[in-house]
Tab-separated table of C-alpha atoms in Angstrom:
chain	number	residue	atom	x	y	z
C	261	GLU	CA	2.762	18.891	5.446
C	262	LEU	CA	6.310	19.878	5.549
C	263	LYS	CA	5.468	23.071	4.096
C	264	SER	CA	3.318	23.060	7.540
C	265	ILE	CA	6.766	22.383	9.521
C	266	LEU	CA	8.506	25.541	7.748
C	267	ALA	CA	5.957	27.971	8.190
C	268	THR	CA	6.759	27.465	11.793
C	269	ASP	CA	10.147	28.862	11.816
C	270	LEU	CA	11.547	26.375	13.455
C	271	LEU	CA	13.511	25.295	11.222
C	272	ARG	CA	16.827	26.321	9.817
C	273	LYS	CA	16.182	25.526	6.153
C	274	THR	CA	19.050	23.616	4.643
C	275	LEU	CA	19.485	20.932	1.711
C	276	SER	CA	20.063	17.185	2.570
C	277	LYS	CA	23.275	16.480	0.038
C	278	ILE	CA	21.780	12.514	0.581
C	279	ALA	CA	18.209	13.497	-0.323
C	280	LEU	CA	19.639	15.783	-3.393
C	281	ASN	CA	21.516	12.946	-4.504
C	282	GLN	CA	18.376	10.280	-4.211
C	283	TYR	CA	16.043	12.776	-5.829
C	284	LEU	CA	18.528	13.206	-8.910
C	285	GLN	CA	19.270	9.836	-9.139
C	286	LEU	CA	15.719	8.115	-8.129
C	287	THR	CA	13.243	11.001	-9.129
C	288	TYR	CA	11.658	11.013	-6.181
C	289	ILE	CA	12.873	10.926	-2.178
C	290	PRO	CA	12.170	8.072	-0.278
C	291	ALA	CA	11.584	7.789	3.046
C	292	PRO	CA	13.054	8.598	5.846
C	293	LEU	CA	14.656	11.978	4.514
C	294	THR	CA	13.031	15.273	2.551
C	295	ILE	CA	15.109	17.462	0.959
C	296	TYR	CA	15.702	19.277	4.307
C	297	ASN	CA	18.327	18.367	7.104
C	298	ASP	CA	16.623	17.125	10.363
C	299	VAL	CA	13.184	16.644	8.863
C	300	TYR	CA	12.316	12.805	8.253
C	301	LYS	CA	8.944	10.978	7.435
C	302	LEU	CA	8.297	8.207	9.119
C	303	LEU	CA	8.944	4.970	7.677
C	304	PRO	CA	5.557	2.953	6.596
C	305	GLY	CA	4.886	-0.119	9.461
C	306	HIS	CA	6.431	2.236	11.971
C	307	TYR	CA	5.349	4.724	14.780
C	308	LEU	CA	6.546	6.991	16.967
C	309	GLU	CA	6.778	6.790	20.553
C	310	ILE	CA	7.686	10.270	22.375
C	311	SER	CA	8.144	9.611	26.404
C	312	LEU	CA	6.907	12.705	29.303
C	313	SER	CA	10.732	13.621	29.138
C	314	GLY	CA	11.002	14.183	25.578
C	315	ALA	CA	12.970	10.671	24.368
C	316	LEU	CA	11.306	9.679	21.253
C	317	THR	CA	11.947	5.676	19.840
C	318	LYS	CA	10.821	4.728	16.734
C	319	ASN	CA	9.339	1.784	16.523
C	320	GLN	CA	8.050	-1.322	13.893
C	321	TYR	CA	4.556	-2.541	13.989
C	322	TRP	CA	4.754	-4.959	10.901
C	323	ASP	CA	6.519	-5.885	7.733
C	324	VAL	CA	5.830	-8.355	5.046
C	325	SER	CA	8.710	-11.470	4.832
C	326	TYR	CA	9.108	-13.904	2.186
C	327	GLU	CA	10.515	-16.989	3.390
C	328	GLU	CA	10.885	-20.138	1.358
C	329	ASN	CA	9.117	-22.398	3.861
C	330	ASN	CA	5.847	-20.266	3.609
C	331	LEU	CA	5.355	-20.918	0.108
C	332	ILE	CA	1.632	-21.799	-1.444
C	333	THR	CA	3.306	-24.875	-4.299
C	334	ASP	CA	-0.442	-25.733	-5.130
C	335	TYR	CA	-0.931	-23.261	-8.455
C	336	ASP	CA	-4.766	-23.977	-7.981
C	337	GLN	CA	-4.799	-23.112	-4.064
C	338	CYS	CA	-3.173	-20.180	-4.771
C	339	LYS	CA	-5.965	-18.582	-7.462
C	340	ARG	CA	-8.255	-19.728	-4.935
C	341	ILE	CA	-6.801	-17.860	-1.903
C	342	LEU	CA	-5.963	-14.757	-4.007
C	343	ARG	CA	-8.984	-14.664	-5.246
C	344	GLU	CA	-10.977	-15.227	-1.901
C	345	THR	CA	-8.585	-12.308	-0.353
C	346	LEU	CA	-9.327	-10.099	-3.287
C	347	PHE	CA	-12.865	-10.061	-2.965
C	348	ASN	CA	-12.639	-9.347	0.865
C	349	ALA	CA	-10.397	-6.723	0.611
C	350	VAL	CA	-12.774	-4.736	-1.683
C	351	GLU	CA	-15.652	-5.135	0.258
C	352	GLU	CA	-13.718	-3.949	3.183
C	353	THR	CA	-12.918	-0.357	0.453
C	354	LEU	CA	-16.624	-0.020	-0.713
C	355	VAL	CA	-17.298	0.616	2.867
C	356	ALA	CA	-18.521	4.145	2.574
C	357	ASP	CA	-21.592	6.161	3.174
C	358	VAL	CA	-20.828	8.723	-0.053
C	359	PRO	CA	-20.663	7.880	-3.508
C	360	VAL	CA	-17.310	5.245	-4.971
C	361	GLY	CA	-15.649	4.984	-8.027
C	362	THR	CA	-12.319	2.893	-9.816
C	363	PHE	CA	-9.610	4.300	-11.843
C	364	LEU	CA	-10.107	2.424	-14.779
C	365	SER	CA	-7.172	2.225	-16.865
C	366	GLY	CA	-7.856	-1.217	-18.541
C	367	GLY	CA	-4.581	-2.998	-17.147
C	368	ILE	CA	-5.000	-6.057	-15.303
C	369	ASP	CA	-5.115	-4.632	-12.111
C	370	SER	CA	-7.281	-1.724	-12.417
C	371	THR	CA	-10.067	-4.111	-14.188
C	372	ILE	CA	-9.958	-6.686	-11.677
C	373	ILE	CA	-10.620	-3.930	-8.776
C	374	THR	CA	-13.581	-2.790	-10.899
C	375	GLY	CA	-14.943	-6.249	-11.643
C	376	ILE	CA	-15.191	-7.543	-8.040
C	377	ALA	CA	-16.516	-4.398	-6.871
C	378	HIS	CA	-18.949	-4.584	-9.450
C	379	LYS	CA	-20.010	-8.090	-8.431
C	380	ILE	CA	-20.239	-6.752	-4.680
C	381	SER	CA	-22.108	-3.781	-5.089
C	382	GLY	CA	-24.209	-5.681	-7.347
C	383	LYS	CA	-24.412	-1.996	-8.820
C	384	GLN	CA	-23.479	0.380	-11.779
C	385	LEU	CA	-20.266	2.202	-10.720
C	386	ASP	CA	-18.479	4.923	-12.005
C	387	SER	CA	-15.183	4.526	-13.215
C	388	PHE	CA	-12.258	6.925	-14.814
C	389	THR	CA	-9.651	7.126	-17.133
C	390	ILE	CA	-7.444	9.466	-19.005
C	391	GLY	CA	-7.355	9.312	-23.022
C	392	TYR	CA	-5.303	11.154	-25.208
C	393	HIS	CA	-5.575	12.713	-28.962
C	394	GLN	CA	-1.924	10.950	-29.825
C	395	LYS	CA	-2.514	7.487	-30.464
C	396	GLN	CA	0.739	6.095	-29.060
C	397	PHE	CA	-0.415	7.157	-25.474
C	398	ASP	CA	-3.652	6.656	-25.929
C	399	GLU	CA	-5.444	3.649	-23.330
C	400	SER	CA	-8.881	4.230	-23.335
C	401	ASN	CA	-9.769	1.789	-25.465
C	402	ARG	CA	-8.922	-0.466	-23.279
C	403	ALA	CA	-10.362	0.983	-20.213
C	404	LYS	CA	-14.036	0.908	-22.571
C	405	LEU	CA	-14.073	-2.572	-23.217
C	406	SER	CA	-12.820	-3.275	-19.427
C	407	SER	CA	-15.867	-1.357	-18.434
C	408	GLU	CA	-18.482	-3.007	-20.822
C	409	MET	CA	-17.268	-6.027	-19.702
C	410	HIS	CA	-18.348	-5.062	-16.036
C	411	HIS	CA	-21.290	-2.701	-16.507
C	412	THR	CA	-19.879	0.866	-15.622
C	413	ASN	CA	-21.032	4.435	-15.858
C	414	HIS	CA	-17.474	4.911	-17.962
C	415	HIS	CA	-15.756	8.452	-17.896
C	416	VAL	CA	-13.687	9.301	-20.331
C	417	HIS	CA	-11.383	12.892	-20.144
C	418	TYR	CA	-9.154	13.422	-23.343
C	419	LEU	CA	-6.444	15.171	-21.486
C	420	ASP	CA	-4.241	17.625	-23.871
C	421	PHE	CA	-1.149	19.251	-22.910
C	422	ASN	CA	-3.299	23.294	-22.839
C	423	ASP	CA	-5.447	21.366	-19.982
C	424	THR	CA	-1.663	21.304	-17.683
C	425	LEU	CA	-0.599	24.533	-18.247
C	426	SER	CA	-2.985	26.530	-15.813
C	427	GLU	CA	-2.710	23.894	-13.013
C	428	LEU	CA	0.973	23.314	-13.319
C	429	ASP	CA	1.780	26.090	-10.949
C	430	LYS	CA	-0.307	24.667	-8.121
C	431	LEU	CA	0.747	20.935	-8.926
C	432	ILE	CA	4.198	22.111	-8.371
C	433	LEU	CA	3.481	23.721	-5.081
C	434	ASN	CA	0.971	20.678	-3.646
C	435	PHE	CA	4.746	19.394	-3.594
C	436	ASP	CA	7.127	20.300	-0.740
C	437	GLU	CA	9.639	18.528	-2.302
C	438	PRO	CA	11.568	17.778	-5.188
C	439	PHE	CA	9.228	15.198	-7.139
C	440	ALA	CA	9.589	14.208	-10.943
C	441	ASP	CA	7.316	11.123	-11.631
C	442	SER	CA	5.666	12.844	-15.047
C	443	SER	CA	2.637	10.875	-14.437
C	444	TYR	CA	1.485	12.987	-11.414
C	445	ILE	CA	-0.258	15.370	-13.855
C	446	PRO	CA	-2.320	13.110	-15.051
C	447	THR	CA	-3.117	11.343	-11.847
C	448	TYR	CA	-4.405	14.871	-11.250
C	449	MET	CA	-6.201	15.410	-14.146
C	450	VAL	CA	-8.425	12.211	-13.652
C	451	SER	CA	-8.861	12.726	-9.892
C	452	LYS	CA	-10.193	16.454	-10.754
C	453	PHE	CA	-12.475	14.903	-13.285
C	454	ALA	CA	-13.436	11.670	-10.924
C	455	ARG	CA	-14.423	14.698	-8.160
C	456	GLU	CA	-16.997	15.728	-9.934
C	457	HIS	CA	-19.222	12.559	-9.838
C	458	VAL	CA	-17.427	10.523	-6.543
C	459	LYS	CA	-16.148	11.156	-3.640
C	460	ILE	CA	-13.614	7.641	-2.891
C	461	VAL	CA	-12.411	5.641	-5.828
C	462	LEU	CA	-10.470	2.363	-5.827
C	463	THR	CA	-7.058	2.179	-7.514
C	464	GLY	CA	-5.265	-0.824	-8.537
C	465	ASP	CA	-1.961	0.170	-7.683
C	466	ALA	CA	0.373	-2.201	-6.405
C	467	GLY	CA	-0.025	-5.543	-8.150
C	468	ASP	CA	2.881	-4.539	-10.379
C	469	GLU	CA	4.884	-4.883	-6.987
C	470	LEU	CA	3.318	-7.615	-5.169
C	471	PHE	CA	2.812	-9.678	-8.396
C	472	GLY	CA	5.208	-9.115	-10.583
C	473	GLY	CA	3.974	-7.013	-13.280
C	474	TYR	CA	6.560	-4.649	-14.381
C	475	SER	CA	8.693	-5.400	-17.698
C	476	LYS	CA	11.660	-4.311	-16.032
C	477	TYR	CA	11.639	-7.372	-13.545
C	478	LEU	CA	12.304	-9.225	-17.018
C	479	ILE	CA	15.918	-7.516	-17.258
C	480	GLY	CA	17.501	-11.271	-15.764
C	481	TYR	CA	15.520	-12.670	-18.786
C	482	TYR	CA	16.645	-10.684	-21.600
C	483	SER	CA	20.639	-10.418	-20.498
C	484	ASN	CA	20.318	-14.002	-20.513
C	485	GLN	CA	19.246	-14.376	-24.579
C	486	TYR	CA	22.013	-11.325	-25.563
C	487	ASN	CA	24.558	-13.163	-23.934
C	488	ARG	CA	23.509	-16.305	-25.950
C	489	LEU	CA	24.466	-14.489	-28.689
C	490	PRO	CA	28.526	-14.484	-30.406
C	491	PRO	CA	30.186	-11.248	-29.175
C	492	TRP	CA	30.659	-10.209	-32.509
C	493	ILE	CA	26.894	-9.781	-33.377
C	494	ARG	CA	26.332	-8.064	-29.587
C	495	ALA	CA	28.896	-5.897	-30.897
C	496	ALA	CA	27.520	-4.647	-34.145
C	497	PHE	CA	23.606	-4.924	-32.093
C	498	LYS	CA	25.009	-2.524	-29.848
C	499	HIS	CA	26.613	-0.161	-32.235
C	500	MET	CA	23.542	0.042	-34.586
C	501	LEU	CA	20.977	0.313	-31.257
C	502	PHE	CA	23.049	3.662	-29.671
C	503	LYS	CA	23.145	5.256	-33.453
C	504	ILE	CA	19.403	5.255	-34.099
C	505	PRO	CA	16.825	7.347	-32.472
C	506	ASP	CA	15.947	7.055	-28.451
C	507	ARG	CA	12.274	7.446	-29.325
C	508	PHE	CA	10.952	3.893	-29.923
C	509	ALA	CA	9.961	1.795	-26.366
C	510	PHE	CA	11.603	-1.339	-27.926
C	511	THR	CA	14.843	1.068	-28.182
C	512	ARG	CA	14.631	2.303	-25.019
C	513	LYS	CA	14.266	-1.199	-23.358
C	514	ALA	CA	17.073	-2.312	-25.415
C	515	ARG	CA	19.311	0.118	-24.492
C	516	LYS	CA	18.578	-1.006	-20.736
C	517	VAL	CA	19.405	-4.421	-21.326
C	518	VAL	CA	22.736	-4.106	-23.190
C	519	ASN	CA	23.647	-1.367	-20.649
C	520	ASN	CA	23.275	-3.265	-17.831
C	521	PHE	CA	24.997	-6.119	-19.515
C	522	GLY	CA	27.554	-7.377	-17.169
C	523	ASN	CA	26.785	-6.468	-14.099
C	524	ASP	CA	25.576	-8.654	-11.304
C	525	ILE	CA	21.658	-8.628	-10.871
C	526	PHE	CA	21.202	-6.490	-8.187
C	527	ASN	CA	22.982	-3.800	-9.729
C	528	GLN	CA	21.361	-4.661	-13.098
C	529	ARG	CA	17.681	-3.758	-11.030
C	530	LEU	CA	19.273	-0.704	-8.986
C	531	SER	CA	20.183	0.871	-13.004
C	532	LEU	CA	16.322	0.515	-13.558
C	533	MET	CA	15.282	1.738	-10.571
C	534	CYS	CA	17.256	5.163	-11.322
C	535	LEU	CA	15.132	7.107	-13.694
C	536	GLY	CA	16.544	9.906	-13.189
C	537	PHE	CA	20.472	10.547	-13.951
C	538	LYS	CA	22.775	7.769	-13.566
C	539	HIS	CA	26.153	8.103	-10.942
C	540	ASN	CA	28.725	8.815	-13.468
C	541	GLU	CA	26.377	11.745	-14.679
C	542	ILE	CA	26.301	12.787	-11.075
C	543	LYS	CA	29.922	13.145	-11.134
C	544	GLN	CA	29.258	15.713	-14.203
C	545	LEU	CA	26.406	17.230	-12.281
C	546	LEU	CA	27.068	17.575	-9.163
C	547	THR	CA	30.761	19.416	-7.613
C	548	GLU	CA	32.525	16.938	-5.376
C	549	GLU	CA	30.489	19.613	-1.863
C	550	TYR	CA	27.372	18.038	-2.897
C	551	ARG	CA	28.005	14.661	-4.288
C	552	VAL	CA	27.081	11.449	-1.727
C	553	ASP	CA	28.814	8.556	-3.568
C	554	ASN	CA	26.553	5.950	-1.346
C	555	SER	CA	23.394	7.884	-1.237
C	556	LEU	CA	21.314	4.554	-2.470
C	557	ASP	CA	23.162	2.302	-0.544
C	558	PHE	CA	19.958	2.108	1.495
C	559	ILE	CA	18.164	-0.410	-1.262
C	560	ALA	CA	20.898	-3.046	-0.735
C	561	LYS	CA	19.948	-3.242	2.877
C	562	TYR	CA	16.519	-3.849	1.709
C	563	TYR	CA	17.805	-6.493	-0.916
C	564	ASP	CA	19.714	-7.636	1.721
C	565	SER	CA	17.187	-8.232	4.385
C	566	GLN	CA	14.899	-11.038	2.726
C	567	ALA	CA	17.065	-13.616	4.435
C	568	GLU	CA	14.590	-16.323	4.563
C	569	THR	CA	15.278	-16.513	0.413
C	570	THR	CA	17.046	-17.153	-1.633
C	571	ASP	CA	14.953	-16.009	-4.460
C	572	GLU	CA	16.092	-13.166	-6.472
C	573	LEU	CA	12.878	-11.600	-7.398
C	574	SER	CA	11.335	-12.183	-4.484
C	575	LYS	CA	14.211	-9.794	-3.112
C	576	ALA	CA	13.507	-7.299	-6.474
C	577	LEU	CA	9.773	-7.659	-4.988
C	578	TYR	CA	10.548	-6.772	-1.420
C	579	THR	CA	12.663	-3.544	-2.140
C	580	ASP	CA	10.293	-1.948	-4.968
C	581	PHE	CA	7.565	-2.471	-2.235
C	582	LYS	CA	9.631	-0.522	0.409
C	583	VAL	CA	11.223	1.884	-1.979
C	584	VAL	CA	9.005	2.680	-4.812
C	585	LEU	CA	5.454	1.925	-4.097
C	586	GLU	CA	6.517	3.972	-1.111
C	587	GLY	CA	8.335	6.717	-2.346
C	588	ASP	CA	6.879	7.699	-5.892
C	589	MET	CA	3.842	5.396	-6.688
C	590	LEU	CA	1.752	6.116	-3.651
C	591	THR	CA	2.991	8.946	-2.698
C	592	LYS	CA	1.946	10.410	-6.705
C	593	VAL	CA	-1.469	9.255	-6.115
C	594	TYR	CA	-2.067	10.618	-2.660
C	595	ARG	CA	-0.385	13.733	-3.004
C	596	ALA	CA	-2.465	14.253	-6.457
C	597	SER	CA	-6.139	12.621	-5.425
C	598	MET	CA	-6.115	14.956	-1.892
C	599	LEU	CA	-5.356	18.231	-3.895
C	600	ALA	CA	-8.553	17.503	-5.824
C	601	SER	CA	-10.047	16.445	-2.781
C	602	LEU	CA	-10.377	12.920	-3.624
C	603	GLU	CA	-10.179	9.884	-1.240
C	604	THR	CA	-7.949	7.258	-2.477
C	605	ARG	CA	-8.464	3.421	-1.208
C	606	VAL	CA	-6.037	0.577	-2.494
C	607	PRO	CA	-7.410	-3.049	-2.497
C	608	LEU	CA	-4.392	-4.656	-2.736
C	609	LEU	CA	-2.340	-2.970	-0.389
C	610	HIS	CA	-4.791	-4.853	2.700
C	611	LYS	CA	-2.351	-6.498	4.807
C	612	GLU	CA	-4.223	-9.580	4.146
C	613	VAL	CA	-3.760	-9.113	-0.045
C	614	VAL	CA	-0.022	-8.325	0.785
C	615	GLU	CA	1.307	-11.119	2.815
C	616	LEU	CA	-0.377	-13.870	0.172
C	617	ALA	CA	1.720	-12.540	-2.426
C	618	SER	CA	4.593	-13.054	-0.242
C	619	LYS	CA	3.551	-16.595	0.116
C	620	ILE	CA	3.241	-17.257	-3.759
C	621	PRO	CA	6.086	-18.916	-5.566
C	622	SER	CA	7.857	-16.565	-8.162
C	623	LYS	CA	7.500	-19.505	-10.817
C	624	TYR	CA	3.638	-18.329	-10.344
C	625	LYS	CA	4.605	-14.515	-10.992
C	626	ILE	CA	6.594	-14.483	-13.729
C	627	ASN	CA	7.969	-17.548	-15.783
C	628	SER	CA	10.172	-16.792	-18.861
C	629	LYS	CA	8.828	-13.733	-20.129
C	630	ASN	CA	5.861	-13.584	-19.136
C	631	THR	CA	5.183	-11.432	-15.863
C	632	LYS	CA	2.564	-11.318	-13.848
C	633	ILE	CA	0.939	-14.256	-14.260
C-alpha cells in the first residue's frame, strides 16, 4: 500500500501534477502513476526484474489483442465456446476450503455467474445485494428474481445514509490517494454484509468492458440519430434540454450526446470517460502551475495500439479494459472487499474469457442500440 511506503520516510512527498490532472478528470488515477512523484504502480500484465546490481526493468508478459483475422464469425459457435469457457472459469473460482457466495445485483453478468456457480456446485449458494428505500435507486427486486431462478440463499441489506456516515472516515483512509467513485461506499457495505456469512464471493465485474454493456458505447448510434434531425430542430432541442433540471437519466444522457455532437468518435469516447471535470473546467480550476494539458494523452496510445483491427468498438473496449477497469472498477472492488476481509474472485477476467472476448465480432456485442448481445 502507498501508505506503507510513506511510513518508511524514504520518500519526500511531492504532488504529481499529471496524476492530479488525471484524477480531476477521470475521478481516479490509473496505473502507472500515483498521486506522489517517484512512486508508481506496476501495470497489469507486467513484472519487475531487479538485477543484483540494482538495475530495474519492466517486462510485459501478457496482453489481449483484437485482431480482425482472428475472429469467430459463426454466431452459434461464439455462444457455445463462450458458454464452455465461462463454465470452466467459474468452476476454477469455486475451488476453496471456505464458504463461497456471489454478489447478485440482478444484472446480466452477476446473474450468469450465480447461475453457473449454482449448476456446478449443485448446492444452495449464498447471494448478496444492496437495496435502497428510494425506488429510483433500488434494484433488489431484480436480484430477488435472479435468486429465485437459481435457488440461492439470498441476503438483502437495505442501505440508509446513516449506515455509511459512521464508516466514512475509515473508507476514505482506506484509499492512499484520491478516488471518487461513489459506488465504492455501497461496495464496501455489501462486502461487510457478505463477510458475516462467507469468506469469498464471485463477482460479475468486467462483463461490460469485455462484451459492450455500457450505454456509453452507444454514443455513435445516438450521435448519428441526432445528426439526422434538421438543424433548426437540433437547435431548439438543445436550448430546451439545457433549460430543464438535470435530475433525470434521460436528460443526463441526452446532454452527453448534444455536448459531444461534432467531435470525432475517439474524442466522444474520451469525453464519456471523463466523469469529473471537463478540460475547459480544469483551466478554471487549476492555476497554470498545476495544469497539465496533455495528462490524458496515454489514453489515445491505448486506443491506437490495436493496429490489427479497424473496428472502432474493439479499440474502445480495449481502452476501457486497460484504463477504466484497472484504475476504477477493480480498484474499487478490491479495496472495498479487502477492507471488509472478504476475498473477491472475478470469473470474467480469466485469461481464456478475456482472450475469447477479443475474438467475438463487435456485431455480436452491440447492434444498433442493443448492448451486450
